C-alpha atoms as one frame of an Amber mdcrd trajectory, in Angstrom:
protein
 -31.824 105.876 -10.092 -35.112 105.572  -8.241 -36.587 101.512  -8.893 -39.626
 101.460 -11.366 -41.843  98.682 -12.317 -41.755  97.737 -16.176 -45.165  96.967
 -17.304 -45.898  95.870 -21.289 -49.699  96.617 -22.322 -51.694  94.334 -24.056
 -53.974  96.862 -25.768 -55.095 100.551 -25.842 -57.680 100.615 -23.576 -55.401
  98.533 -20.863 -52.391 100.874 -21.255 -54.775 104.042 -20.788 -56.018 102.555
 -17.664 -52.736 101.556 -16.226 -51.460 104.747 -16.428 -54.474 106.709 -15.571
 -54.876 104.950 -12.136 -51.241 105.958 -10.795 -50.038 108.820 -10.866 -46.345
 107.997 -11.142 -46.939 106.024 -14.427 -45.745 106.953 -17.800 -45.659 105.644
 -21.282 -42.901 103.983 -23.111 -42.822 103.847 -26.842 -39.443 104.007 -28.838
 -37.697 105.418 -25.559 -34.956 107.560 -27.175 -35.821 110.575 -24.971 -37.664
 108.646 -22.007 -34.889 106.843 -21.016 -32.139 109.571 -21.574 -34.424 111.738
 -18.658 -35.027 108.617 -16.579 -31.665 106.437 -16.547 -29.237 109.192 -17.607
 -29.987 112.374 -16.518 -31.928 111.467 -13.710 -35.036 113.995 -13.997 -37.960
 112.043 -14.464 -38.625 109.237 -11.636 -41.311 107.095 -13.042 -42.719 104.613
 -10.492 -43.888 102.440 -13.621 -43.204 103.031 -17.020 -46.051 101.122 -19.129
 -44.675  99.637 -22.659 -46.732 100.788 -25.615 -44.573  98.972 -28.266 -47.070
  96.262 -29.465 -50.221  98.174 -29.492 -52.011  98.327 -32.781 -50.588 101.611
 -33.379 -48.923 101.669 -36.476 -49.861 102.177 -40.641 -51.027 105.026 -42.546
 -54.538 105.190 -44.140 -55.808 108.156 -46.426 -59.191 109.528 -46.601 -60.929
 112.759 -47.612 -57.314 113.561 -48.797 -56.127 113.368 -45.208 -53.348 110.870
 -44.218 -53.877 108.896 -40.848 -50.951 107.907 -39.268 -50.641 105.860 -35.951
 -48.601 107.213 -33.000 -46.441 103.899 -32.827 -45.392 104.354 -36.993 -41.819
 105.562 -36.964 -40.212 108.597 -38.426 -38.270 106.833 -40.966 -41.616 104.495
 -42.084 -43.204 107.941 -42.505 -40.453 109.304 -44.375 -40.757 106.373 -46.943
 -44.291 106.851 -47.478 -44.848 107.635 -51.165 -47.840 109.974 -50.241 -45.711
 111.989 -47.982 -43.035 112.311 -50.815 -45.581 113.787 -53.354 -48.192 115.620
 -51.163 -46.367 117.127 -48.382 -42.646 116.969 -49.377 -41.739 119.364 -47.067
 -42.912 116.905 -44.115 -40.171 113.992 -45.650 -37.518 116.833 -45.839 -38.204
 117.759 -42.204 -38.426 113.716 -41.091 -35.045 113.438 -42.732 -33.078 116.286
 -40.883 -33.650 114.852 -37.822 -31.417 112.605 -35.733 -29.964 110.055 -37.407
 -31.252 106.843 -39.536 -30.604 104.754 -36.436 -33.164 106.727 -34.271 -35.254
 107.484 -36.991 -36.123 103.619 -37.256 -36.776 103.876 -33.435 -38.339 106.862
 -32.681 -42.207 106.850 -32.868 -44.501 109.714 -34.492 -46.636 110.403 -31.264
 -43.129 110.318 -29.130 -41.510 112.966 -31.605 -44.840 115.315 -30.732 -43.999
 114.578 -26.952 -40.016 114.710 -27.052 -39.318 117.329 -24.065 -36.564 120.070
 -24.400 -33.053 119.892 -25.102 -32.558 122.879 -22.463 -28.842 121.785 -20.478
 -30.671 123.507 -17.416 -34.216 121.538 -17.467 -31.845 118.084 -18.078 -29.260
 118.986 -15.316 -30.624 118.151 -12.277 -28.200 119.708 -10.069 -29.733 122.976
 -11.748 -32.243 124.495  -8.955 -32.996 127.193 -11.014 -35.674 125.712 -13.638
 -39.551 125.997 -13.818 -40.071 123.389 -16.133 -38.718 120.745 -13.493 -39.790
 122.922 -10.159 -42.554 125.725 -10.803 -41.269 128.896  -8.963 -37.645 127.894
  -8.717 -36.843 130.401 -11.935 -35.149 130.043 -15.120 -30.925 129.704 -15.273
 -31.392 130.050 -18.925 -32.364 133.758 -18.921 -29.261 134.350 -17.523 -26.807
 131.832 -18.560 -25.391 130.608 -21.889 -28.270 130.287 -24.119 -27.525 129.448
 -27.669 -29.931 126.554 -28.208 -33.192 128.556 -26.801 -36.123 130.000 -28.062
 -37.340 133.511 -28.868 -40.644 133.113 -29.413 -43.390 132.374 -26.999 -40.888
 132.656 -24.333 -40.429 135.159 -21.134 -38.522 135.694 -17.892 -40.140 132.054
 -16.419 -38.690 129.967 -19.494 -36.795 130.235 -22.569 -36.605 126.099 -23.200
 -37.210 125.160 -26.979 -39.211 122.996 -28.519 -36.735 120.496 -30.670 -39.038
 118.798 -33.262 -38.143 119.094 -36.721 -41.303 117.068 -37.643 -43.866 119.389
 -35.880 -42.441 122.326 -38.068 -44.391 121.298 -41.189 -47.337 119.326 -39.400
 -48.402 122.913 -37.603 -48.204 124.622 -40.919 -50.816 121.946 -42.187 -53.088
 122.212 -39.544 -52.544 118.817 -38.179 -54.873 116.831 -35.692 -53.931 114.691
 -32.989 -55.981 111.872 -32.073 -56.363 111.088 -28.301 -57.310 108.219 -25.920
 -58.401 108.772 -22.729 -60.189 106.883 -19.933 -63.346 108.786 -20.574 -63.171
 108.240 -24.280 -61.369 109.780 -27.384 -60.998 113.441 -28.640 -59.236 115.446
 -31.404 -56.988 118.212 -30.730 -55.476 120.795 -33.845 -51.724 120.553 -33.209
 -51.675 124.237 -33.582 -53.891 124.055 -30.024 -52.158 120.976 -28.668 -48.882
 122.712 -26.977 -49.326 125.344 -24.378 -47.070 128.530 -24.119 -44.911 128.526
 -20.662 -46.186 131.283 -19.290 -46.036 131.372 -15.488 -46.378 127.338 -15.627
 -43.731 125.971 -18.128 -43.702 122.752 -16.459 -47.600 122.113 -18.023 -46.325
 121.761 -22.132 -49.476 120.572 -23.529 -53.092 119.979 -23.193 -52.969 116.127
 -22.499 -54.500 114.592 -18.751 -52.493 112.446 -17.553 -53.254 109.019 -18.739
 -54.370 110.691 -21.997 -52.580 108.713 -25.178 -51.562 109.694 -28.565 -53.239
 107.165 -30.973 -52.210 108.798 -34.372 -52.263 112.139 -36.295 -54.368 113.342
 -39.486 -52.172 115.071 -41.914 -54.181 117.061 -44.487 -52.566 116.842 -47.790
 -51.672 120.154 -50.058 -53.655 121.205 -52.684 -52.587 119.945 -56.181 -49.783
 122.640 -57.237 -48.879 123.407 -54.126 -45.330 123.765 -53.453 -43.249 123.107
 -50.105 -39.921 123.053 -48.694 -37.969 122.917 -45.488 -34.829 124.527 -44.164
 -32.835 123.691 -41.360 -30.000 125.371 -40.390 -27.630 123.869 -37.716 -24.225
 123.738 -36.764 -23.580 120.623 -38.476 -24.774 118.531 -41.384 -26.082 115.809
 -39.189 -27.353 114.681 -35.612 -27.714 118.269 -34.735 -31.091 120.358 -33.596
 -31.735 123.478 -35.406 -30.618 126.952 -34.397 -33.655 127.960 -37.202 -35.737
 126.329 -39.190 -38.884 126.948 -41.314 -41.487 124.888 -43.339 -43.404 126.986
 -46.342 -46.072 125.985 -48.753 -47.008 128.356 -51.418 -49.845 128.326 -54.117
 -48.967 130.536 -56.882 -50.907 131.864 -59.601 -49.590 134.427 -62.317 -46.756
 135.018 -59.875 -49.135 136.128 -56.844 -49.421 133.944 -53.787 -52.817 132.870
 -53.440 -52.338 130.584 -50.406 -49.357 130.627 -48.024 -48.520 128.276 -44.878
 -44.933 129.065 -42.548 -44.053 127.535 -39.557 -41.179 128.002 -37.362 -38.358
 125.709 -35.606 -35.387 126.480 -33.499 -36.785 129.540 -32.199 -40.150 128.875
 -30.124 -41.116 127.362 -27.203 -43.618 125.279 -29.145 -43.404 124.580 -32.858
 -44.257 128.059 -34.146 -47.154 129.026 -36.827 -46.244 132.302 -38.150 -49.667
 133.414 -38.918 -48.516 137.258 -39.126 -46.171 136.324 -41.557 -48.857 133.875
 -43.659 -51.135 137.298 -43.426 -48.359 139.348 -45.371 -47.924 136.572 -47.838
 -51.333 136.114 -48.837 -52.310 137.849 -52.307 -48.673 139.569 -52.400 -46.482
 139.028 -55.296 -43.670 136.625 -54.801 -40.754 138.814 -54.571 -37.554 139.537
 -52.325 -39.517 142.460 -50.959 -42.518 140.369 -49.751 -40.516 137.684 -48.492
 -38.660 140.094 -46.031 -42.091 141.868 -45.000 -42.754 138.570 -44.088 -40.027
 137.771 -42.463 -39.876 140.571 -40.186 -43.409 140.095 -39.427 -42.494 136.570
 -37.933 -40.313 137.913 -35.419 -42.026 141.273 -34.689 -41.892 140.737 -31.158
 -38.907 138.439 -29.687 -37.974 137.709 -26.035 -33.884 137.608 -26.472 -31.350
 137.431 -24.053 -27.543 137.717 -24.653 -27.028 134.217 -26.450 -30.391 134.301
 -28.072 -30.296 137.881 -29.993 -28.510 136.668 -32.951 -31.531 134.261 -34.074
 -33.504 137.019 -34.656 -31.625 137.976 -37.683 -30.856 134.468 -38.678 -34.379
 132.988 -38.358 -35.487 135.989 -40.693 -33.015 135.044 -43.120 -34.042 131.253
 -43.039 -37.617 132.445 -43.633 -36.700 134.577 -46.721 -34.481 131.677 -48.386
 -37.066 128.998 -47.711 -39.385 131.681 -49.361 -37.383 131.948 -52.453 -36.594
 128.279 -52.825 -40.050 127.202 -52.731 -41.455 129.890 -54.816 -38.547 129.447
 -57.543 -38.641 133.771 -57.704 -35.213 134.976 -58.134 -33.381 136.212 -55.304
């Protein structure tokens, strides 16, 4: 491990200035991912860690049917919020399906959005072929064991999975990210925040160096909308998703008036299943509709030997989620 400087920031502007001015500086908040990559795995070697845990970036407020959540609010705190439970319950379900209570009490919302992939090849510094760590070096996962990798948004350059459970319902809700930089603030829809790997898997999102997530804005579901989240995994706790789905449906007289669907465990980014939403919109809430939507969502996967099983598993996850949310007989 290379030595680094630890600095505690006094305010948001000072934190942004410190990191923006130093190309080897990084932010430190809950630390559940950053410290693993620095201290244990030796994948990241920052020259300076700027601690932002004392900044005034916590709390939840509501305006115009939108929840504004501070970036340093913890996962457990957000899951306990009564408005989340009442108006966007699939967000709460996804939060409680992630990690353990101990980690959820440390992990921040901003940190969850920015967590790095759990790809074993990325996190093993002795593996030379990793385009995410060393652009142009190749992707060892494509030819190696890859059961926990992506099949959507993937390609020959990278199949690393985005591991967040929370981001799945958040992209379904068109959540917006508040960002503070050295030159001012901006807002970016979460559906536009992440970048597909393409030929540059090392560029994971639209943040410029030094920019800081200060909060998110979660639009609440219209009254009468039902939502649910399903996470399929190898064991019941402290395990990442093989596949997951988050759905919200507004149904009137047996017809789906409005549909939102997003997938986890299968994408290089949190995956909004817009093709499936188009199938669902205006269609009857039936098994046939749900299966057609599932097939549309997985119409163009990129699979390797270890991930081919995820196509059918993801489709079944979608169908089961839609049945559960709609209450339609299976």
